[in-house]
């Protein structure tokens, strides 16, 4: 085994040297996201003080290559703007609030949460923001999300129909992971996370649909139907709302003002009609395979109780919060409040069901304020790029995909703490990095990046010339 391990290490080293000069960091970041989604820790993991999976190993490779190229390419220094400093301040504050917390039982969980849901996403942002970027790579990003959306949509439909032979990887339908079983939970094993990615995929398909031939449009139309079926198969109300909003917002600036008004009014009327006519059926919708319809309806009653607990905790520590990741170390003592006629203790075993309340309770007004400013800044930059006349079409599409990503994240976040769903922060920060990178050059990008390849060729020629000179001197 030691000999095989040595051979593997040598082969990996050789390929690493080869790829270090040729691989696109932007596309490597995309690989990290897709591998982390489909082949994450549930598929394969090395357990220890910190759990390592394939995507996390690739993340370290990606950051290592980025650092190597940044040191080598002195002609392109990294210059931070306000959005960059803002994300550094946010992630830094999460760490500081975790460290200064006076939680009675800290344990390793807060640190692991910070690493996986803050530090790793910031690494994705850094690479997407500062690595070389071209129109070709942006097209690959869009097509990759189209492919991911088709895969997730068909898989969710197969899950819902219990067509087990069509579901891959197999752990998706493994009854050992019982939570959300029977819904389109996908490889993230979470219907909200699955719906979040499907919303981005549908938006990418719709953008491609508008610029293709009639035959290609037929294919994209079928793909959108498959992804929309996957959204329905999640059986998650927030996912349905978020998917509709994400698709609508990506098309908002491409239709006339009159049609926009009619579309908004029609949507409000339809939503009101559905709420009046089918409100009870929607609230009592049976979703999980092992969860009754009444139990599903009872879960809605948790939200006001969680909001009350959050309010009580916020009143005592409004500025700094209880500390990032320390919610469960404090929430039980605040569930004893007697002025509320609610069984608050029944909600103490659940995470907050709102991402803003989660940040507010854990990190106070400082952390929640930084997060809100970041979200507003990302949204404004995405909107500006999508409407910029100087930006290339690929850059405009990235702005629109960021709008879809951010809207889906926020709308789902109104009903769940999406910041702790695996991979969601990774995708959000990745698109944020691309958006800020595109905005920093006003959407003007080269067709392809040949800089790294040219440097590798020059280095090889220089090395060969030096070798010839040495031989001739002999």
Tab-separated table of C-alpha atoms in Angstrom:
chain	number	residue	atom	x	y	z
A	1	UNK	CA	0.000	0.000	0.000
A	2	UNK	CA	2.880	2.385	0.759
A	3	UNK	CA	4.341	1.745	-2.721
A	4	UNK	CA	0.970	2.416	-4.398
A	5	UNK	CA	0.577	5.549	-2.320
A	6	UNK	CA	4.013	6.729	-3.424
A	7	UNK	CA	3.164	6.088	-7.087
A	8	UNK	CA	-0.108	7.985	-6.664
A	9	UNK	CA	1.716	10.901	-5.029
A	10	UNK	CA	4.285	11.035	-7.849
A	11	UNK	CA	1.575	10.896	-10.514
A	12	UNK	CA	-0.407	13.599	-8.709
A	13	UNK	CA	2.740	15.743	-8.484
A	14	UNK	CA	3.462	15.409	-12.200
A	15	UNK	CA	-0.118	16.241	-13.152
A	16	UNK	CA	-0.113	19.062	-10.622
A	17	UNK	CA	2.937	20.663	-12.254
A	18	UNK	CA	1.362	20.233	-15.682
A	19	UNK	CA	-2.001	21.690	-14.653
A	20	UNK	CA	-0.474	24.498	-12.599
A	21	UNK	CA	0.395	26.342	-15.817
A	22	UNK	CA	-2.669	25.441	-17.869
A	23	UNK	CA	-5.802	24.988	-15.811
A	24	UNK	CA	-8.215	27.905	-15.600
A	25	UNK	CA	-8.744	28.898	-11.987
A	26	UNK	CA	-12.243	30.102	-12.823
A	27	UNK	CA	-13.169	26.712	-14.243
A	28	UNK	CA	-11.446	24.937	-11.346
A	29	UNK	CA	-13.632	26.946	-8.961
A	30	UNK	CA	-16.658	25.798	-10.959
A	31	UNK	CA	-15.475	22.176	-10.628
A	32	UNK	CA	-15.191	22.629	-6.851
A	33	UNK	CA	-18.819	23.743	-6.708
A	34	UNK	CA	-20.213	20.947	-8.880
A	35	UNK	CA	-18.139	18.229	-7.208
A	36	UNK	CA	-19.155	19.569	-3.802
A	37	UNK	CA	-22.797	19.380	-4.848
A	38	UNK	CA	-22.854	15.915	-6.430
A	39	UNK	CA	-19.950	14.183	-4.666
A	40	UNK	CA	-19.851	15.972	-1.323
A	41	UNK	CA	-19.092	14.654	2.178
A	42	UNK	CA	-21.987	12.169	2.107
A	43	UNK	CA	-20.494	10.522	-1.003
A	44	UNK	CA	-16.911	10.399	0.333
A	45	UNK	CA	-15.226	11.930	3.351
A	46	UNK	CA	-12.155	11.510	5.523
A	47	UNK	CA	-13.284	12.085	9.091
A	48	UNK	CA	-11.027	13.746	11.629
A	49	UNK	CA	-10.893	16.967	13.632
A	50	UNK	CA	-12.063	18.577	10.372
A	51	UNK	CA	-13.924	16.524	7.779
A	52	UNK	CA	-12.268	16.397	4.359
A	53	UNK	CA	-14.172	15.558	1.201
A	54	UNK	CA	-13.207	15.627	-2.476
A	55	UNK	CA	-14.435	19.173	-3.015
A	56	UNK	CA	-12.632	20.471	0.070
A	57	UNK	CA	-9.367	18.957	-1.114
A	58	UNK	CA	-9.934	20.592	-4.503
A	59	UNK	CA	-10.616	23.878	-2.686
A	60	UNK	CA	-7.127	23.755	-1.134
A	61	UNK	CA	-5.617	22.939	-4.549
A	62	UNK	CA	-7.506	25.867	-6.061
A	63	UNK	CA	-6.324	28.322	-3.377
A	64	UNK	CA	-2.764	26.999	-3.652
A	65	UNK	CA	-2.691	27.540	-7.422
A	66	UNK	CA	-4.221	30.970	-6.986
A	67	UNK	CA	-1.536	31.962	-4.464
A	68	UNK	CA	1.214	30.574	-6.721
A	69	UNK	CA	0.015	32.475	-9.759
A	70	UNK	CA	-0.556	35.670	-7.779
A	71	UNK	CA	3.049	35.604	-6.555
A	72	UNK	CA	4.342	34.835	-10.059
A	73	UNK	CA	2.283	37.414	-11.924
A	74	UNK	CA	3.596	40.663	-10.459
A	75	UNK	CA	2.205	42.676	-13.363
A	76	UNK	CA	-1.342	42.132	-12.083
A	77	UNK	CA	-1.425	43.112	-8.408
A	78	UNK	CA	-4.491	42.398	-6.292
A	79	UNK	CA	-6.256	45.635	-5.401
A	80	UNK	CA	-9.178	45.459	-2.970
A	81	UNK	CA	-12.219	47.670	-3.448
A	82	UNK	CA	-14.994	48.466	-0.981
A	83	UNK	CA	-16.946	45.288	-1.686
A	84	UNK	CA	-13.811	43.196	-1.093
A	85	UNK	CA	-13.070	44.882	2.235
A	86	UNK	CA	-16.710	44.453	3.217
A	87	UNK	CA	-16.620	40.680	2.813
A	88	UNK	CA	-13.314	40.501	4.703
A	89	UNK	CA	-14.895	42.515	7.524
A	90	UNK	CA	-17.992	40.289	7.566
A	91	UNK	CA	-16.109	36.979	7.698
A	92	UNK	CA	-13.657	38.456	10.195
A	93	UNK	CA	-16.481	39.640	12.445
A	94	UNK	CA	-18.065	36.166	12.385
A	95	UNK	CA	-14.785	34.739	13.670
A	96	UNK	CA	-14.316	37.459	16.275
A	97	UNK	CA	-17.863	37.141	17.603
A	98	UNK	CA	-17.360	33.385	17.898
A	99	UNK	CA	-14.104	33.832	19.844
A	100	UNK	CA	-15.287	36.535	22.289
A	101	UNK	CA	-18.554	34.767	23.110
A	102	UNK	CA	-19.047	33.746	26.740
A	103	UNK	CA	-20.889	30.569	25.783
A	104	UNK	CA	-20.718	27.991	28.593
A	105	UNK	CA	-20.171	25.075	26.211
A	106	UNK	CA	-18.296	26.065	23.092
A	107	UNK	CA	-16.998	22.817	21.560
A	108	UNK	CA	-15.716	22.460	17.981
A	109	UNK	CA	-19.040	23.049	16.225
A	110	UNK	CA	-18.860	26.896	15.972
A	111	UNK	CA	-15.349	26.740	14.494
A	112	UNK	CA	-16.373	24.066	11.978
A	113	UNK	CA	-19.393	26.158	11.047
A	114	UNK	CA	-17.199	29.208	10.459
A	115	UNK	CA	-14.739	27.220	8.337
A	116	UNK	CA	-17.352	25.543	6.119
A	117	UNK	CA	-19.930	28.339	5.868
A	118	UNK	CA	-17.724	31.455	5.943
A	119	UNK	CA	-14.033	30.768	5.256
A	120	UNK	CA	-14.490	28.337	2.352
A	121	UNK	CA	-17.091	30.577	0.657
A	122	UNK	CA	-14.725	33.546	1.030
A	123	UNK	CA	-12.066	31.472	-0.758
A	124	UNK	CA	-14.518	30.953	-3.625
A	125	UNK	CA	-15.141	34.700	-3.709
A	126	UNK	CA	-11.408	35.484	-3.823
A	127	UNK	CA	-10.720	33.175	-6.772
A	128	UNK	CA	-13.829	34.250	-8.714
A	129	UNK	CA	-13.014	37.899	-8.023
A	130	UNK	CA	-9.286	38.032	-8.770
A	131	UNK	CA	-8.451	35.127	-11.106
A	132	UNK	CA	-8.204	35.905	-14.817
A	133	UNK	CA	-11.599	35.959	-16.466
A	134	UNK	CA	-12.764	35.784	-20.068
A	135	UNK	CA	-15.978	35.625	-22.054
A	136	UNK	CA	-15.298	31.964	-22.834
A	137	UNK	CA	-15.196	31.079	-19.131
A	138	UNK	CA	-18.443	32.945	-18.464
A	139	UNK	CA	-20.118	30.959	-21.227
A	140	UNK	CA	-18.858	27.740	-19.640
A	141	UNK	CA	-20.292	28.884	-16.299
A	142	UNK	CA	-23.725	29.446	-17.815
A	143	UNK	CA	-23.710	26.130	-19.699
A	144	UNK	CA	-22.553	24.279	-16.594
A	145	UNK	CA	-25.527	25.591	-14.637
A	146	UNK	CA	-27.819	24.568	-17.464
A	147	UNK	CA	-26.424	21.027	-17.249
A	148	UNK	CA	-26.608	21.054	-13.457
A	149	UNK	CA	-30.225	22.241	-13.596
A	150	UNK	CA	-31.204	19.431	-15.982
A	151	UNK	CA	-29.506	16.828	-13.782
A	152	UNK	CA	-31.063	18.133	-10.554
A	153	UNK	CA	-34.518	18.457	-12.127
A	154	UNK	CA	-34.587	14.927	-13.533
A	155	UNK	CA	-33.147	13.508	-10.311
A	156	UNK	CA	-35.781	15.279	-8.211
A	157	UNK	CA	-38.554	13.925	-10.437
A	158	UNK	CA	-37.102	10.419	-10.174
A	159	UNK	CA	-36.968	10.763	-6.379
A	160	UNK	CA	-40.589	11.866	-6.186
A	161	UNK	CA	-41.705	9.049	-8.505
A	162	UNK	CA	-39.518	6.547	-6.555
A	163	UNK	CA	-37.669	5.507	-9.723
A	164	UNK	CA	-34.659	4.446	-7.726
A	165	UNK	CA	-32.679	3.075	-10.653
A	166	UNK	CA	-32.567	6.572	-12.192
A	167	UNK	CA	-31.241	8.329	-9.095
A	168	UNK	CA	-27.498	8.985	-8.868
A	169	UNK	CA	-25.650	9.054	-6.522
A	170	UNK	CA	-27.488	6.343	-4.643
A	171	UNK	CA	-27.222	8.005	-1.226
A	172	UNK	CA	-29.941	10.445	-2.350
A	173	UNK	CA	-32.583	7.751	-1.826
A	174	UNK	CA	-30.864	6.023	1.090
A	175	UNK	CA	-33.440	5.739	3.938
A	176	UNK	CA	-30.557	6.118	6.392
A	177	UNK	CA	-30.824	9.845	5.655
A	178	UNK	CA	-34.475	10.080	6.599
A	179	UNK	CA	-34.948	13.858	6.724
A	180	UNK	CA	-36.922	15.162	3.726
A	181	UNK	CA	-37.139	11.639	2.271
A	182	UNK	CA	-39.831	11.482	-0.406
A	183	UNK	CA	-39.202	14.987	-1.728
A	184	UNK	CA	-36.840	16.238	-4.414
A	185	UNK	CA	-33.958	16.826	-2.042
A	186	UNK	CA	-31.162	16.086	-4.554
A	187	UNK	CA	-27.530	15.346	-3.699
A	188	UNK	CA	-27.530	18.096	-1.036
A	189	UNK	CA	-30.236	16.055	0.753
A	190	UNK	CA	-32.166	19.284	1.255
A	191	UNK	CA	-35.140	20.370	-0.898
A	192	UNK	CA	-34.479	24.066	-0.256
A	193	UNK	CA	-30.849	23.755	-1.329
A	194	UNK	CA	-31.913	21.726	-4.352
A	195	UNK	CA	-34.546	24.309	-5.272
A	196	UNK	CA	-32.031	27.124	-4.882
A	197	UNK	CA	-29.735	25.527	-7.482
A	198	UNK	CA	-32.662	24.704	-9.759
A	199	UNK	CA	-33.709	28.367	-9.736
A	200	UNK	CA	-30.255	29.374	-10.975
A	201	UNK	CA	-30.354	26.605	-13.576
A	202	UNK	CA	-33.753	27.691	-14.927
A	203	UNK	CA	-32.556	31.299	-15.140
A	204	UNK	CA	-29.475	30.159	-17.108
A	205	UNK	CA	-31.683	28.115	-19.453
A	206	UNK	CA	-34.030	31.029	-20.062
A	207	UNK	CA	-31.137	33.372	-20.900
A	208	UNK	CA	-29.789	30.831	-23.400
A	209	UNK	CA	-33.284	30.215	-24.792
A	210	UNK	CA	-33.587	33.842	-25.929
A	211	UNK	CA	-30.489	33.788	-28.141
A	212	UNK	CA	-30.781	30.471	-29.942
A	213	UNK	CA	-32.367	29.059	-33.071
A	214	UNK	CA	-35.871	27.621	-33.110
A	215	UNK	CA	-34.599	24.049	-32.859
A	216	UNK	CA	-32.300	24.894	-29.935
A	217	UNK	CA	-35.173	26.694	-28.208
A	218	UNK	CA	-37.179	23.489	-28.297
A	219	UNK	CA	-34.382	21.719	-26.437
A	220	UNK	CA	-34.064	24.494	-23.882
A	221	UNK	CA	-37.833	24.521	-23.443
A	222	UNK	CA	-37.827	20.808	-22.609
A	223	UNK	CA	-34.901	21.364	-20.234
A	224	UNK	CA	-36.801	24.145	-18.449
A	225	UNK	CA	-39.812	21.876	-18.060
A	226	UNK	CA	-37.597	19.208	-16.464
A	227	UNK	CA	-36.047	21.742	-14.074
A	228	UNK	CA	-39.461	23.241	-13.260
A	229	UNK	CA	-40.711	19.734	-12.501
A	230	UNK	CA	-37.789	19.361	-10.127
A	231	UNK	CA	-38.760	22.622	-8.406
A	232	UNK	CA	-42.281	21.289	-7.899
A	233	UNK	CA	-40.918	17.954	-6.645
A	234	UNK	CA	-39.187	19.714	-3.751
A	235	UNK	CA	-42.682	20.306	-2.317
A	236	UNK	CA	-41.301	23.411	-0.624
A	237	UNK	CA	-43.395	26.573	-0.739
A	238	UNK	CA	-40.449	28.959	-0.405
A	239	UNK	CA	-38.692	27.225	-3.301
A	240	UNK	CA	-41.721	27.703	-5.547
A	241	UNK	CA	-41.915	31.412	-4.699
A	242	UNK	CA	-38.158	31.905	-5.054
A	243	UNK	CA	-37.990	30.121	-8.422
A	244	UNK	CA	-40.784	32.274	-9.866
A	245	UNK	CA	-39.143	35.434	-8.508
A	246	UNK	CA	-35.683	34.477	-9.792
A	247	UNK	CA	-36.944	33.834	-13.312
A	248	UNK	CA	-39.105	36.970	-13.307
A	249	UNK	CA	-36.313	39.268	-12.132
A	250	UNK	CA	-33.896	38.045	-14.797
A	251	UNK	CA	-36.444	39.144	-17.422
A	252	UNK	CA	-37.610	42.315	-15.691
A	253	UNK	CA	-35.419	44.745	-17.634
A	254	UNK	CA	-36.022	42.969	-20.965
A	255	UNK	CA	-39.723	43.742	-21.210
A	256	UNK	CA	-41.555	47.037	-21.581
A	257	UNK	CA	-42.723	49.011	-18.562
A	258	UNK	CA	-46.391	48.427	-19.340
A	259	UNK	CA	-45.963	44.667	-19.457
A	260	UNK	CA	-44.035	44.805	-16.167
A	261	UNK	CA	-46.967	46.508	-14.429
A	262	UNK	CA	-49.459	44.023	-15.824
A	263	UNK	CA	-47.195	41.130	-14.866
A	264	UNK	CA	-46.895	42.347	-11.264
A	265	UNK	CA	-50.643	42.954	-10.941
A	266	UNK	CA	-51.477	39.562	-12.477
A	267	UNK	CA	-49.041	37.820	-10.148
A	268	UNK	CA	-50.570	39.491	-7.091
A	269	UNK	CA	-54.101	38.574	-8.185
A	270	UNK	CA	-53.125	34.954	-8.866
A	271	UNK	CA	-51.284	34.707	-5.549
A	272	UNK	CA	-54.295	36.100	-3.713
A	273	UNK	CA	-56.653	33.726	-5.496
A	274	UNK	CA	-54.489	30.725	-4.697
A	275	UNK	CA	-54.222	31.783	-1.055
A	276	UNK	CA	-58.003	32.152	-0.741
A	277	UNK	CA	-58.992	29.081	-2.721
A	278	UNK	CA	-56.232	26.626	-1.817
A	279	UNK	CA	-54.670	28.078	1.334
A	280	UNK	CA	-55.608	25.160	3.569
A	281	UNK	CA	-54.368	22.563	1.073
A	282	UNK	CA	-51.058	24.383	0.675
A	283	UNK	CA	-50.504	24.746	4.419
A	284	UNK	CA	-51.448	21.139	5.103
A	285	UNK	CA	-49.477	19.749	2.193
A	286	UNK	CA	-48.038	16.305	2.957
A	287	UNK	CA	-44.385	16.464	1.959
A	288	UNK	CA	-41.910	14.121	3.651
A	289	UNK	CA	-42.496	10.409	3.176
A	290	UNK	CA	-42.483	9.817	6.928
A	291	UNK	CA	-44.221	13.055	7.936
A	292	UNK	CA	-47.981	13.455	8.139
A	293	UNK	CA	-49.794	16.444	6.654
A	294	UNK	CA	-50.784	17.678	10.120
A	295	UNK	CA	-47.174	17.503	11.281
A	296	UNK	CA	-46.156	19.507	8.230
A	297	UNK	CA	-48.727	22.153	9.142
A	298	UNK	CA	-47.508	22.173	12.754
A	299	UNK	CA	-44.018	23.081	11.542
A	300	UNK	CA	-45.405	26.467	10.479
A	301	UNK	CA	-46.344	27.172	14.097
A	302	UNK	CA	-42.664	26.975	15.057
A	303	UNK	CA	-41.784	30.141	13.174
A	304	UNK	CA	-43.475	32.675	15.472
A	305	UNK	CA	-41.987	30.897	18.500
A	306	UNK	CA	-38.512	31.004	16.982
A	307	UNK	CA	-39.038	34.696	16.214
A	308	UNK	CA	-39.972	35.334	19.858
A	309	UNK	CA	-36.844	33.547	21.095
A	310	UNK	CA	-34.765	35.569	18.641
A	311	UNK	CA	-36.353	38.802	19.893
A	312	UNK	CA	-35.643	37.964	23.535
A	313	UNK	CA	-32.028	37.131	22.732
A	314	UNK	CA	-31.583	40.243	20.616
A	315	UNK	CA	-32.946	42.553	23.334
A	316	UNK	CA	-30.213	41.483	25.738
A	317	UNK	CA	-27.310	41.499	23.247
A	318	UNK	CA	-28.295	43.791	20.375
A	319	UNK	CA	-24.869	44.911	19.198
A	320	UNK	CA	-22.656	41.810	19.230
A	321	UNK	CA	-25.096	38.908	19.605
A	322	UNK	CA	-24.434	35.693	21.509
A	323	UNK	CA	-21.550	34.679	19.238
A	324	UNK	CA	-21.447	33.051	15.822
A	325	UNK	CA	-22.452	29.406	16.078
A	326	UNK	CA	-23.446	29.657	19.761
A	327	UNK	CA	-27.225	29.881	19.328
A	328	UNK	CA	-28.009	26.557	21.016
A	329	UNK	CA	-25.808	27.406	23.987
A	330	UNK	CA	-28.154	30.271	24.906
A	331	UNK	CA	-31.611	29.789	23.388
A	332	UNK	CA	-33.047	27.575	26.132
A	333	UNK	CA	-32.701	30.199	28.844
A	334	UNK	CA	-34.612	32.700	26.696
A	335	UNK	CA	-37.380	30.178	26.001
A	336	UNK	CA	-38.403	30.538	29.663
A	337	UNK	CA	-39.970	33.964	29.067
A	338	UNK	CA	-43.432	33.863	30.665
A	339	UNK	CA	-45.036	36.912	29.054
A	340	UNK	CA	-45.574	35.028	25.824
A	341	UNK	CA	-48.481	32.585	25.714
A	342	UNK	CA	-46.572	30.092	23.615
A	343	UNK	CA	-44.816	26.797	24.338
A	344	UNK	CA	-41.437	28.297	23.487
A	345	UNK	CA	-39.479	25.318	24.785
A	346	UNK	CA	-40.816	23.138	21.979
A	347	UNK	CA	-38.835	25.280	19.518
A	348	UNK	CA	-35.463	25.181	21.287
A	349	UNK	CA	-34.172	22.174	19.350
A	350	UNK	CA	-34.623	23.914	15.986
A	351	UNK	CA	-32.399	26.353	14.129
A	352	UNK	CA	-33.770	29.792	13.380
A	353	UNK	CA	-36.074	29.714	10.359
A	354	UNK	CA	-34.881	33.030	8.983
A	355	UNK	CA	-31.364	33.809	7.798
A	356	UNK	CA	-31.466	37.452	8.902
A	357	UNK	CA	-32.702	36.540	12.397
A	358	UNK	CA	-29.977	33.910	12.588
A	359	UNK	CA	-27.228	36.445	11.856
A	360	UNK	CA	-28.902	39.016	14.115
A	361	UNK	CA	-29.051	36.692	17.111
A	362	UNK	CA	-25.585	35.207	16.620
A	363	UNK	CA	-23.621	38.269	15.515
A	364	UNK	CA	-25.800	41.213	16.527
A	365	UNK	CA	-26.444	44.399	14.587
A	366	UNK	CA	-22.808	44.473	13.487
A	367	UNK	CA	-22.881	41.105	11.711
A	368	UNK	CA	-26.433	41.420	10.381
A	369	UNK	CA	-25.730	44.983	9.217
A	370	UNK	CA	-22.625	43.924	7.315
A	371	UNK	CA	-24.562	41.080	5.714
A	372	UNK	CA	-27.397	43.395	4.609
A	373	UNK	CA	-24.959	45.941	3.162
A	374	UNK	CA	-23.177	43.141	1.286
A	375	UNK	CA	-26.430	41.806	-0.162
A	376	UNK	CA	-27.553	45.278	-1.264
A	377	UNK	CA	-24.152	45.997	-2.810
A	378	UNK	CA	-24.100	42.708	-4.717
A	379	UNK	CA	-27.635	43.279	-5.983
A	380	UNK	CA	-26.872	46.812	-7.165
A	381	UNK	CA	-23.722	45.753	-9.005
A	382	UNK	CA	-25.532	42.824	-10.627
A	383	UNK	CA	-28.347	45.116	-11.773
A	384	UNK	CA	-25.904	47.699	-13.157
A	385	UNK	CA	-23.969	45.081	-15.117
A	386	UNK	CA	-27.144	43.530	-16.519
A	387	UNK	CA	-28.225	46.944	-17.851
A	388	UNK	CA	-24.797	48.189	-18.965
A	389	UNK	CA	-24.565	49.021	-22.667
A	390	UNK	CA	-20.772	48.641	-22.607
A	391	UNK	CA	-20.789	45.155	-21.056
A	392	UNK	CA	-20.479	42.084	-23.270
A	393	UNK	CA	-23.505	39.710	-23.378
A	394	UNK	CA	-21.716	37.144	-21.197
A	395	UNK	CA	-21.101	39.775	-18.514
A	396	UNK	CA	-24.730	40.897	-18.655
A	397	UNK	CA	-25.847	37.292	-18.208
A	398	UNK	CA	-23.628	36.910	-15.136
A	399	UNK	CA	-25.301	39.986	-13.661
A	400	UNK	CA	-28.709	38.443	-14.300
A	401	UNK	CA	-27.630	35.085	-12.845
A	402	UNK	CA	-26.410	36.910	-9.744
A	403	UNK	CA	-29.838	38.540	-9.440
A	404	UNK	CA	-31.448	35.089	-9.676
A	405	UNK	CA	-28.994	33.678	-7.123
A	406	UNK	CA	-29.436	36.512	-4.647
A	407	UNK	CA	-33.228	36.648	-4.918
A	408	UNK	CA	-33.554	32.883	-4.487
A	409	UNK	CA	-31.202	32.981	-1.493
A	410	UNK	CA	-33.073	35.827	0.194
A	411	UNK	CA	-36.593	34.532	-0.448
A	412	UNK	CA	-35.746	31.046	0.768
A	413	UNK	CA	-33.896	32.700	3.641
A	414	UNK	CA	-37.127	34.292	4.838
A	415	UNK	CA	-38.345	30.824	5.825
A	416	UNK	CA	-35.107	28.952	6.618
A	417	UNK	CA	-31.553	29.651	7.706
A	418	UNK	CA	-30.091	29.007	4.276
A	419	UNK	CA	-26.614	30.042	5.477
A	420	UNK	CA	-26.151	26.598	7.069
A	421	UNK	CA	-27.424	24.530	4.148
A	422	UNK	CA	-24.356	22.880	2.557
A	423	UNK	CA	-22.904	24.649	-0.497
A	424	UNK	CA	-25.394	27.547	-0.634
A	425	UNK	CA	-22.949	30.138	0.711
A	426	UNK	CA	-20.317	28.738	-1.660
A	427	UNK	CA	-22.548	29.436	-4.662
A	428	UNK	CA	-23.639	32.847	-3.390
A	429	UNK	CA	-20.089	34.046	-2.733
A	430	UNK	CA	-18.879	32.579	-6.038
A	431	UNK	CA	-21.421	34.538	-8.062
A	432	UNK	CA	-20.709	37.600	-5.940
A	433	UNK	CA	-17.015	37.312	-6.822
A	434	UNK	CA	-17.793	36.990	-10.537
A	435	UNK	CA	-20.148	39.975	-10.366
A	436	UNK	CA	-17.624	42.241	-8.644
A	437	UNK	CA	-14.882	41.068	-11.038
A	438	UNK	CA	-17.013	41.833	-14.091
A	439	UNK	CA	-18.105	45.174	-12.644
A	440	UNK	CA	-14.492	46.196	-11.968
A	441	UNK	CA	-13.778	46.157	-15.734
A	442	UNK	CA	-17.205	47.540	-16.750
A	443	UNK	CA	-18.116	44.217	-18.345
A	444	UNK	CA	-15.373	44.442	-20.964
A	445	UNK	CA	-13.701	41.037	-21.117
A	446	UNK	CA	-11.366	39.310	-23.595
A	447	UNK	CA	-12.641	36.355	-25.578
A	448	UNK	CA	-10.058	34.008	-24.036
A	449	UNK	CA	-7.185	34.148	-21.581
A	450	UNK	CA	-3.862	33.051	-22.997
A	451	UNK	CA	-1.662	34.809	-20.457
A	452	UNK	CA	-0.858	31.730	-18.374
A	453	UNK	CA	-0.155	29.575	-21.424
A	454	UNK	CA	2.142	32.201	-22.934
A	455	UNK	CA	4.026	32.518	-19.665
A	456	UNK	CA	4.449	28.729	-19.512
A	457	UNK	CA	5.787	28.685	-23.088
A	458	UNK	CA	8.169	31.561	-22.370
A	459	UNK	CA	9.412	29.818	-19.220
A	460	UNK	CA	10.065	26.597	-21.158
A	461	UNK	CA	11.881	28.450	-23.947
A	462	UNK	CA	13.988	30.356	-21.451
A	463	UNK	CA	14.887	27.121	-19.675
A	464	UNK	CA	15.786	25.466	-22.991
A	465	UNK	CA	17.946	28.411	-24.056
A	466	UNK	CA	19.771	28.325	-20.737
A	467	UNK	CA	20.408	24.596	-21.131
A	468	UNK	CA	21.786	25.067	-24.680
A	469	UNK	CA	24.038	27.861	-23.483
A	470	UNK	CA	25.421	25.622	-20.745
A	471	UNK	CA	26.097	22.785	-23.197
A	472	UNK	CA	27.864	25.047	-25.673
A	473	UNK	CA	30.079	26.528	-22.963
A	474	UNK	CA	31.260	23.057	-22.171
